[in-house]
XYZ file of C-alpha atoms in Angstrom:
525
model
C 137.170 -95.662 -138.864
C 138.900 -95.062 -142.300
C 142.309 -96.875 -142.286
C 145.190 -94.119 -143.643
C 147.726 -95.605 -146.116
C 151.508 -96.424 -144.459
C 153.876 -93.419 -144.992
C 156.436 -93.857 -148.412
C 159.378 -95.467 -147.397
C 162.317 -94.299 -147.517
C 163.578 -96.382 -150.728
C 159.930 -95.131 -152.271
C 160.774 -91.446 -151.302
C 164.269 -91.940 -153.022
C 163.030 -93.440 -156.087
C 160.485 -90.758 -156.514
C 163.110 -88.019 -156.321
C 164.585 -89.889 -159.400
C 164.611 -88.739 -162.813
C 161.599 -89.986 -164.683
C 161.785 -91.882 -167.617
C 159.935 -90.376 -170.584
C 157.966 -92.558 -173.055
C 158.821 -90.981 -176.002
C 157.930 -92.712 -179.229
C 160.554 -92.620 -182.296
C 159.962 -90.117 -185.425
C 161.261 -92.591 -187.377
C 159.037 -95.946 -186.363
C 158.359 -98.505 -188.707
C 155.100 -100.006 -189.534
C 154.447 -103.541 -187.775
C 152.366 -106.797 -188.783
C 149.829 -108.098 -186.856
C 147.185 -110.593 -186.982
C 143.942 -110.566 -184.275
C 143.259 -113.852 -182.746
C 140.258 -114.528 -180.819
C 141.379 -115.846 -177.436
C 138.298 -117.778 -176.430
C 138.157 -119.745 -180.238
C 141.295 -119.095 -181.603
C 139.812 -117.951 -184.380
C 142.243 -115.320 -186.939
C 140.168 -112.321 -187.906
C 140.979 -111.091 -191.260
C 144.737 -112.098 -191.902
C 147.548 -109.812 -191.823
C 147.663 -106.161 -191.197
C 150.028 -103.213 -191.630
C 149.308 -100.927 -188.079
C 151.998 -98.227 -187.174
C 153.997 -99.315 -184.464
C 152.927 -96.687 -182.222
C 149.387 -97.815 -182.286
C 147.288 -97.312 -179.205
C 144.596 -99.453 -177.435
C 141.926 -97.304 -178.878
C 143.705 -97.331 -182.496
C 143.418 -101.487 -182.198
C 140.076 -100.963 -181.278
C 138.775 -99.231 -183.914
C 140.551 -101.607 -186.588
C 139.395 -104.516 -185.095
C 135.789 -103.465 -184.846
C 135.753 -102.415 -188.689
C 137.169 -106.006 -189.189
C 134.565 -107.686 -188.028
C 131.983 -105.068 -189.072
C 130.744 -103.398 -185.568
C 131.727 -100.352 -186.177
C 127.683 -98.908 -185.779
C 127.836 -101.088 -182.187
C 131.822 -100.942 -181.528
C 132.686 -103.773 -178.806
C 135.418 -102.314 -176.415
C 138.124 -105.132 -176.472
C 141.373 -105.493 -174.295
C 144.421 -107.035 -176.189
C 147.451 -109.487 -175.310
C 150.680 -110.142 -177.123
C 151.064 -114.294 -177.596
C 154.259 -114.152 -176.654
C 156.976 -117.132 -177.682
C 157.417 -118.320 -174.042
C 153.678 -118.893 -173.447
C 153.228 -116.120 -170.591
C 150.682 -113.222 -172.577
C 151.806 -109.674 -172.389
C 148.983 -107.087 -171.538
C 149.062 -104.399 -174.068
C 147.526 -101.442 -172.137
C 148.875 -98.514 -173.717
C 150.304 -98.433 -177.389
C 152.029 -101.577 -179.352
C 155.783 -99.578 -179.124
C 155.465 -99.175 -174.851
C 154.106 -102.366 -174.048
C 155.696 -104.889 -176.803
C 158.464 -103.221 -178.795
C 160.623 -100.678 -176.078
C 160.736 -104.239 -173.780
C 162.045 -105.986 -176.190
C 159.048 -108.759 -176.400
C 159.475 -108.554 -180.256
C 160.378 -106.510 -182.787
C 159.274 -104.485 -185.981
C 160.022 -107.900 -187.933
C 158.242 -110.176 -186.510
C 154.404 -110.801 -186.934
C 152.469 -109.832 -184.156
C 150.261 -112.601 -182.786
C 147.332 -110.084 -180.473
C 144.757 -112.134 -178.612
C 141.550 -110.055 -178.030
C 139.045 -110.479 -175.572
C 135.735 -108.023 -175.645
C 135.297 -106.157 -172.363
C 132.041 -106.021 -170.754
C 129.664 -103.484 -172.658
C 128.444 -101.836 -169.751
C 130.016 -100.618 -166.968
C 129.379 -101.178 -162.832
C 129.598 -97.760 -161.053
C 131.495 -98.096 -157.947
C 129.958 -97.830 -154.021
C 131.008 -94.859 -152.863
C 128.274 -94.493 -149.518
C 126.546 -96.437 -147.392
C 122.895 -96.325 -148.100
C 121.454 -97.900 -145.120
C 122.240 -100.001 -141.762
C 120.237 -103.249 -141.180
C 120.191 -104.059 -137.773
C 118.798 -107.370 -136.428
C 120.778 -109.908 -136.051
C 121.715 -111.201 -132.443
C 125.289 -111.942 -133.523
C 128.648 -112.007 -135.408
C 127.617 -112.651 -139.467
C 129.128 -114.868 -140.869
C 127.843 -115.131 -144.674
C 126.576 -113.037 -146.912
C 124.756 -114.037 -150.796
C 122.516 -112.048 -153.050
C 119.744 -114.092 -155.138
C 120.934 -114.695 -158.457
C 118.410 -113.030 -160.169
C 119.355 -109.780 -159.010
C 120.189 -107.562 -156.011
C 116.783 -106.802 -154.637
C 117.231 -109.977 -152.293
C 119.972 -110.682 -149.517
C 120.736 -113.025 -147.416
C 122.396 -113.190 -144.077
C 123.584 -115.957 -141.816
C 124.721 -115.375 -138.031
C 126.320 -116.689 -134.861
C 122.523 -115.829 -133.434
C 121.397 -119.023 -135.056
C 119.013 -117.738 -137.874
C 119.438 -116.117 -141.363
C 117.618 -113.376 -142.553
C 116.292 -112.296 -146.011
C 116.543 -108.185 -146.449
C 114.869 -106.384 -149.102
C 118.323 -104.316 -150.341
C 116.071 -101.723 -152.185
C 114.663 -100.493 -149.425
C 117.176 -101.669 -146.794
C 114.094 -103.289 -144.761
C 113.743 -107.331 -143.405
C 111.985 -109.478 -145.478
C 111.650 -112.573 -143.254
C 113.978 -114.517 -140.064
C 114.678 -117.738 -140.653
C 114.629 -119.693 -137.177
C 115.389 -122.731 -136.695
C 119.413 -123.577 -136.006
C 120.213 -123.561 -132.690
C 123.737 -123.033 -133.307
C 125.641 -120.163 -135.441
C 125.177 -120.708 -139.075
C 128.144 -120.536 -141.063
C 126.837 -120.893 -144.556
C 124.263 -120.142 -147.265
C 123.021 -120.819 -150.355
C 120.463 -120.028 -152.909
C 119.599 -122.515 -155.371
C 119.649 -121.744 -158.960
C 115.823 -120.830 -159.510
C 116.136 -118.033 -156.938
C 112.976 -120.262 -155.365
C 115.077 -121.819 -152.087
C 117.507 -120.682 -149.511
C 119.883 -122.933 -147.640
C 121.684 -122.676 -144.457
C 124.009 -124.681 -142.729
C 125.022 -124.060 -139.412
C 127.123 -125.799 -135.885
C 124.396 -127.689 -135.115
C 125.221 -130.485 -138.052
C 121.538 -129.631 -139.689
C 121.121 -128.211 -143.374
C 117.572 -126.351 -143.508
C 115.745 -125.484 -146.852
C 113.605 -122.163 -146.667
C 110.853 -120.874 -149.439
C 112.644 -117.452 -150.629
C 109.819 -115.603 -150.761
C 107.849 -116.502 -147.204
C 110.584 -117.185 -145.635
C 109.677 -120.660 -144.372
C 111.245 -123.627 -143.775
C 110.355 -126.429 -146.347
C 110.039 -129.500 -144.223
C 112.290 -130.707 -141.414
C 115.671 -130.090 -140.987
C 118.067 -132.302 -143.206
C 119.685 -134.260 -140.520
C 123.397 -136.658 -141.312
C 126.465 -135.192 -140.284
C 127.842 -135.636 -137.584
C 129.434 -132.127 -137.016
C 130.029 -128.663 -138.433
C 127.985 -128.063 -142.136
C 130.965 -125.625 -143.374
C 130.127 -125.247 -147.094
C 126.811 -125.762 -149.677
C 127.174 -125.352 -153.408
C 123.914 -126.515 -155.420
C 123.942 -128.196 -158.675
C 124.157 -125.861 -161.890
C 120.698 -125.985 -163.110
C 122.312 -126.256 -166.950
C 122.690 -129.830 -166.067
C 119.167 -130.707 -164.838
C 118.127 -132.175 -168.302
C 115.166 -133.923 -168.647
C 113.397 -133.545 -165.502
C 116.024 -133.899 -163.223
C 115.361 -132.606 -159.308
C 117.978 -130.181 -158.313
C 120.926 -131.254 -155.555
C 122.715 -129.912 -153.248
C 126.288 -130.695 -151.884
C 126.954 -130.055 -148.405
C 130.503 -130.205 -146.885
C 131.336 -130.859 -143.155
C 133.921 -131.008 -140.170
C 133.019 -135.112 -140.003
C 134.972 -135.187 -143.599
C 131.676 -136.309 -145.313
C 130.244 -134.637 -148.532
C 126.949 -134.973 -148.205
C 124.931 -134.684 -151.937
C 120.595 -134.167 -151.014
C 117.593 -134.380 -153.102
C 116.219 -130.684 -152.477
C 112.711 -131.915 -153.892
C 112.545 -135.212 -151.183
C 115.042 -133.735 -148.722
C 116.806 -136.919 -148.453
C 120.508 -137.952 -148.725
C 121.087 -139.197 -152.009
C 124.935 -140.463 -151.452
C 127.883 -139.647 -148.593
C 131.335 -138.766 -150.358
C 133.573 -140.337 -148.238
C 137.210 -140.381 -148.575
C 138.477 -137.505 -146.577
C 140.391 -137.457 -143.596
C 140.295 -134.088 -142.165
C 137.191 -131.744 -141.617
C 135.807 -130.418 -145.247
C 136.457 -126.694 -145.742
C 134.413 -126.214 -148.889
C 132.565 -127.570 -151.955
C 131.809 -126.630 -155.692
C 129.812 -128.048 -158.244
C 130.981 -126.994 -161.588
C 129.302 -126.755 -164.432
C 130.713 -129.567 -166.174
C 129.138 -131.885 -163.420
C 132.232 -132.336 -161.128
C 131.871 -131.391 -157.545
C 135.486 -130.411 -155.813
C 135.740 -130.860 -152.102
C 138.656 -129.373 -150.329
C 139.857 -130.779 -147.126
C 142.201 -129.953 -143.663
C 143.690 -133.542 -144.937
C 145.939 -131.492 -147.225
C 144.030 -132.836 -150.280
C 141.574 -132.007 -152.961
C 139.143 -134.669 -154.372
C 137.270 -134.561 -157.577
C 133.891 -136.054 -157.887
C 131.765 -137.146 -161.403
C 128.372 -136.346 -160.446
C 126.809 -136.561 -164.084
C 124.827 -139.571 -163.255
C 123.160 -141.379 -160.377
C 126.089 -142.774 -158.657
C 128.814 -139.934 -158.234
C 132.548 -141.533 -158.131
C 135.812 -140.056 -156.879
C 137.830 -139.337 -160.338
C 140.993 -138.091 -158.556
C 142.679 -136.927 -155.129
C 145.044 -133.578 -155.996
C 147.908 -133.794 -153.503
C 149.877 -130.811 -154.260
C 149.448 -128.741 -151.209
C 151.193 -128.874 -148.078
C 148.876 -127.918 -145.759
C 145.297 -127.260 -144.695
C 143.231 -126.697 -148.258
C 140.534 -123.565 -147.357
C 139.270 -122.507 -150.199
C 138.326 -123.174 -153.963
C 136.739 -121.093 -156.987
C 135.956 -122.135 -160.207
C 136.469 -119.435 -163.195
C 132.882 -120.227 -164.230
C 131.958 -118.932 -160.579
C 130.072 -115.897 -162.017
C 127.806 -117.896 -165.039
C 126.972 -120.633 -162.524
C 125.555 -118.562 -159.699
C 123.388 -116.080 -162.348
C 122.319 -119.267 -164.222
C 119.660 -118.338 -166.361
C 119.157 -114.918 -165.203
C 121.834 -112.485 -167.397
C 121.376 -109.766 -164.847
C 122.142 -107.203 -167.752
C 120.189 -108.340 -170.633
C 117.659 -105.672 -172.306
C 115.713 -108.834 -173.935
C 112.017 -107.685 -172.198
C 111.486 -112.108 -172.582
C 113.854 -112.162 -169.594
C 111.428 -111.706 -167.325
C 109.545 -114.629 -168.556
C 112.747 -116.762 -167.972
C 112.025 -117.381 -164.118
C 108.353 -118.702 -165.250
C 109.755 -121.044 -167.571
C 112.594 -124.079 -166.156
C 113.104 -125.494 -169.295
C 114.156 -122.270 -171.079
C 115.961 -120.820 -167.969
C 118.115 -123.845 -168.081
C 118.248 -123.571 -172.207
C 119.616 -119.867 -171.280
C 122.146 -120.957 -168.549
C 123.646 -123.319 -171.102
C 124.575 -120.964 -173.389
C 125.696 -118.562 -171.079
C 128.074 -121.570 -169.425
C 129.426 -122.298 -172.653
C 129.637 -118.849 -173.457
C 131.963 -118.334 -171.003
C 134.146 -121.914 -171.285
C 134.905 -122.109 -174.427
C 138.640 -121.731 -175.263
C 140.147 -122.413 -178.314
C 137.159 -124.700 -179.792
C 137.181 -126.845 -176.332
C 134.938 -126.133 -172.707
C 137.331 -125.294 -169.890
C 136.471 -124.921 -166.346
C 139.977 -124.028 -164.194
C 139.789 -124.594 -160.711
C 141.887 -122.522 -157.727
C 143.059 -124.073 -154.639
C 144.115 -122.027 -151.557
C 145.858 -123.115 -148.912
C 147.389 -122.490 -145.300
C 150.695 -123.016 -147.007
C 150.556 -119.723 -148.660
C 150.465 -120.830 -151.692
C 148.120 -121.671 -154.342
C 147.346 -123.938 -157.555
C 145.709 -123.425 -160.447
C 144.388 -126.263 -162.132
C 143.168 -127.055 -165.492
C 141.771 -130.653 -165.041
C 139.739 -131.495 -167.978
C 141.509 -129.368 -171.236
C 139.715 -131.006 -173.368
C 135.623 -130.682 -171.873
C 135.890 -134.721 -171.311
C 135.147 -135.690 -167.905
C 136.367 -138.696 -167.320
C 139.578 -140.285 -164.819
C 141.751 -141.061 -168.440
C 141.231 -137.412 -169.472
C 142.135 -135.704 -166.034
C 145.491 -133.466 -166.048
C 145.968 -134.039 -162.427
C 149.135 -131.167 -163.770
C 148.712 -128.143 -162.314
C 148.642 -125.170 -164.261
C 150.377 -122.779 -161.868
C 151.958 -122.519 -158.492
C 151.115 -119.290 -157.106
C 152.934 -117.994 -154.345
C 153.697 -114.625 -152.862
C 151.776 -114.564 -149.764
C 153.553 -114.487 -146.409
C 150.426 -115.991 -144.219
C 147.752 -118.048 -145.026
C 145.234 -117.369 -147.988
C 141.715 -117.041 -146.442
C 139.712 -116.750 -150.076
C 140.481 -116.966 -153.587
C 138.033 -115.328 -156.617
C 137.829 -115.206 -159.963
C 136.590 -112.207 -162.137
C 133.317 -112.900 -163.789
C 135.265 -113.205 -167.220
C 137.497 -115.724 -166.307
C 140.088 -113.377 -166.985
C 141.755 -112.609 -163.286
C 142.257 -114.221 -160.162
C 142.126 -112.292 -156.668
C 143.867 -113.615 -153.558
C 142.955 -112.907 -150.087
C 145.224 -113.255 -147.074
C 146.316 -112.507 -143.365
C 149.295 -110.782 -144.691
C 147.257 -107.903 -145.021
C 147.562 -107.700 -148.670
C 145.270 -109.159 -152.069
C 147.110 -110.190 -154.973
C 145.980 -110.073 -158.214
C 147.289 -113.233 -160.989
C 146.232 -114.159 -164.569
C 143.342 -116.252 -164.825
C 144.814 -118.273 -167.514
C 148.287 -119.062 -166.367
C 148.670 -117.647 -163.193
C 151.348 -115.330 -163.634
C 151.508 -112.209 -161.189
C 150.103 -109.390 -162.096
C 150.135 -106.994 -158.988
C 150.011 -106.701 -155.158
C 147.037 -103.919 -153.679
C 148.062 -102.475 -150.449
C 145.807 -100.888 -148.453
C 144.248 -103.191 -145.548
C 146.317 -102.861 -142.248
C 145.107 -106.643 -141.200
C 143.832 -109.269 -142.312
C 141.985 -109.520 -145.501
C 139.021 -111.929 -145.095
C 136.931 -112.127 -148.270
C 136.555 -109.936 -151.744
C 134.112 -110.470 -154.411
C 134.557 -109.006 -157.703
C 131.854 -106.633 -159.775
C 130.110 -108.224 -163.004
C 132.140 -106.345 -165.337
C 135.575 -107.197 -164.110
C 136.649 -104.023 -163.446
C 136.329 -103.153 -159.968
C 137.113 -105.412 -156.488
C 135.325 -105.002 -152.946
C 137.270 -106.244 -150.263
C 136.523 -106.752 -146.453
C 139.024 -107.104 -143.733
C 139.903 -107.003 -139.726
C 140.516 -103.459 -139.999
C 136.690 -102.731 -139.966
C 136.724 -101.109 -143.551
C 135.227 -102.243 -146.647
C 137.530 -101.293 -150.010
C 137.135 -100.923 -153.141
C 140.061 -101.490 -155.618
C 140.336 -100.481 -159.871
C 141.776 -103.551 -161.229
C 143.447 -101.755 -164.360
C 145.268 -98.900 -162.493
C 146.164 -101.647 -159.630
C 145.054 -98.970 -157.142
C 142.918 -98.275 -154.631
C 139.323 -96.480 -155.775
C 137.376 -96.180 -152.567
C 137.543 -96.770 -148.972
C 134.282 -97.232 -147.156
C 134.535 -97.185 -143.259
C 131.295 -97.040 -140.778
C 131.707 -100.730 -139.365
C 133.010 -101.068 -135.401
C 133.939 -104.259 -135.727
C 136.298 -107.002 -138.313
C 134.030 -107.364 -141.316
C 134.087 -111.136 -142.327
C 131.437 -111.348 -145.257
C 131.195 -108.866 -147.994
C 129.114 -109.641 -151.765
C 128.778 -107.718 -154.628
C 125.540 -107.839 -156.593
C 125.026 -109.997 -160.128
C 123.476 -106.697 -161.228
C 126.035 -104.782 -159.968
C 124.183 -102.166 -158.283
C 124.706 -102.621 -154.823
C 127.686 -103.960 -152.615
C 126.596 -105.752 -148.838
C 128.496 -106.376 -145.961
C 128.287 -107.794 -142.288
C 130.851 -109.096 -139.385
C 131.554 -108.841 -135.900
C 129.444 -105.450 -135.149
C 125.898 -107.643 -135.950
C 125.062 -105.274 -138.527
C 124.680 -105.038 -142.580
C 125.804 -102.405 -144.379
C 124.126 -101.940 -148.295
C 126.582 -99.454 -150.117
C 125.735 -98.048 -153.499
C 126.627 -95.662 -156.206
């Protein structure tokens, strides 16, 4: 059923019968200096320059393209006023609305804009559900496309097997049997080659993507619950390497595996409550989050992985964590919109897929000159932290800023999931309090609040060009949110049931989700 929005309030039905405030730019405004900056480099493109002070978005576009000599293949950029108190000001509309009518600065100062380019293409937005996948015996729980593209899905249940769907045609590929217990997680490695599940029954199982059988026996060592799995970034599997995976558990054990052997390579002890979830960055740190309250940061560059730090900022149970390189380290190799015909010669090829994830990684880390990697920790506290731990691209314990960034709070319940856009460039909060907040990426100021959901917002995962947000929630609807207008762009009902898992394709094209009803629902364009 399609959830209808609350009525206005009465405050909001007084405000709106309000005069409206007219932006109405001066006859008489001066010209303004401004210098572009670069915000991943820092770089200054082409010094000063004289711009009207009623420029537009579109105006600053245009300038800045001829300035760096794109104006045959124009780049559409967003822009941000470095503001002398360190917070950025968005400037969405024209220089005078957005910088000089607040007061930010005025027509004497030099204007410091940071640009950042936009993605070049554009994701359309689901608007219907093309088909319903039934199979599954029970509730599902997780939900993950293959990197390479959105062709493949998989699905894990409280039936005790995952299943691999074919999302062009909305038919099964293959049922992976073997849990006897629900499985609560999945995983496919970076080489789109291997799936793996974890599930109640303490067991991680490795499955061959495109058969759909199980590689060997089951991985057997913890002692309870496998909650989370998070494989190595193959951009760090230099010469020769075998791929890992980290698996996180209710007996407060990381586990780390050779994927190749099956084998336990090392148990990351340390923890005192059950282990909610695990990620391994790309700058080889894996970041376990814990019911003990605490985070713990793990070097896992060479053989031996130590414990660098323990974060002990938050005052209750830790649920969630996502990196801002999220999007670059689950594509990899595979730039799902690249028009280079050798990118279908990538997947043949480890040596150059893992040449091509590098660049892509570093693509999207570098900040002023340096690789940065910011982490996001939510909490049953309601709150959250945003962390920059290694500023500099060092990994060691004498160059951690165990500082956070950011407190982030807002929230009136606990935060169930926490995402970042795929540029880095936004942060999306999910909660019980029916609501998802929206924050800035780099400093974690607030940016907006999208109402919609009448309970409890479970999961959201962003499109590859930033500019659109699915969400799932108890309410049995799937939603769709535009991130610029702060609004809500679609609603998609047709589940009976709380929808706990919802994905959006690297490619962009289609949108899947699954809960309580035991079905999956592919929406597209």
């Amino acid at each position: 059923m399609a959830t209808a929005l609350p009525p206005p309030s009465k405050r909001t039905r007084r405000e709106a019968q309000l005069p409206k405030e007219t932006n109405v730019i001066p006859a008489d405004l001066p010209f303004v200096q401004v210098q572009f900056r670069a915000a991943d480099t820092g770089h200054v493109t082409g010094g000063m320059t004289r711009v009207p002070g009623s420029a537009t978005t579109k105006q600053l576009e245009l300038l800045l393209n001829g300035l760096l000599d794109t104006t045959d293949d124009p780049t559409p950029y967003s822009f941000s006023l470095v503001n002398s108190t360190g917070a950025p000001v968005s400037i969405d509309s024209d220089i005078y609305t957005d910088v000089l009518r607040p007061k930010h600065q005025t027509t004497e100062d030099v204007l410091t804009i940071e640009y950042v380019p936009q993605a070049v293409f554009r994701v359309k937005s689901v608007s219907r559900c093309s088909a319903t996948m039934s199979g599954h015996g029970g509730t599902i729980l997780a939900t993950a496309f293959s990197p390479k593209d959105g062709s493949r899905l998989v699905t894990g249940s409280g039936d005790g097997t995952a299943r691999v769907w074919d999302s062009d045609t909305g038919t099964p590929v293959a049922v992976l049997k073997g849990h006897d217990k629900w499985v609560l997680c999945v995983a496919w490695s970076p080489e789109a080659d291997v799936i793996a599940t974890g599930s109640m029954d303490s067991s991680v199982r490795l499955w061959d993507a495109k058969t759909g059988k199980q590689l060997g026996n089951a991985m057997k060592g913890h002692s309870k619950f496998v909650t989370s799995l998070s494989f190595e970034p193959i951009h760090l599997l230099e010469g020769g390497k075998g791929i890992r995976l980290a698996s996180a558990s209710k007996d407060c054990t990381v586990r780390v595996w050779d994927v190749a052997s099956r084998t336990i390579i090392q148990t990351l002890s340390g923890h005192t409550g059950s282990v909610t979830a695990v990620k391994w960055g790309g700058l080889g740190v894996i970041y376990s989050c814990s019911q003990d309250k605490t985070v713990k940061v793990w070097d896992a560059r060479g053989t031996q992985i130590k414990l660098i730090k323990t974060l002990n900022a938050h005052a209750h149970w830790v649920n969630f964590a996502a990196l801002s390189t999220d999007f670059f380290l689950k594509t990899g190799g595979f730039d799902p919109f690249s028009k280079d015909t050798s990118s279908r010669e990538i997947e043949k090829d480890r040596e150059l897929m893992r040449t091509n994830a590098k660049s892509r990684f570093l693509k999207a880390s570098i900040k002023n000159g340096n690789v940065m990697e910011r982490v996001v920790t939510a909490s049953d506290d309601q709150t959250m932290y945003l962390w920059n731990l290694f500023p500099n691209g060092v990994v060691s314990e004498d160059a951690c800023n165990a500082k956070p960034v950011a407190r982030l709070v807002g929230h009136q319940k606990p935060i169930n999931h926490v995402a970042f856009s795929a540029d880095g460039r936004i942060l999306a909060s999910c909660s019980f309090d029916n609501s998802i907040k929206l924050w800035d990426g780099m400093t974690g100021t607030y940016l907006t609040t999208l109402r919609g959901h009448v309970a409890a917002v479970y999961m959201c995962s962003w499109s590859a060009d930033s500019r659109l947000l699915a969400s799932c929630s108890k309410d049995c609807t799937v939603k769709v949110w535009d991130i610029k207008q702060g609004k809500l762009y679609m609603d998609l009902p047709g589940h009976k049931d709380e929808v706990y898992a919802v994905e959006w394709s690297s490619d962009g094209r289609v949108v899947a989700s699954g809960g309580k009803d035991k079905q999956v629902k592919l929406w597209k364009h």
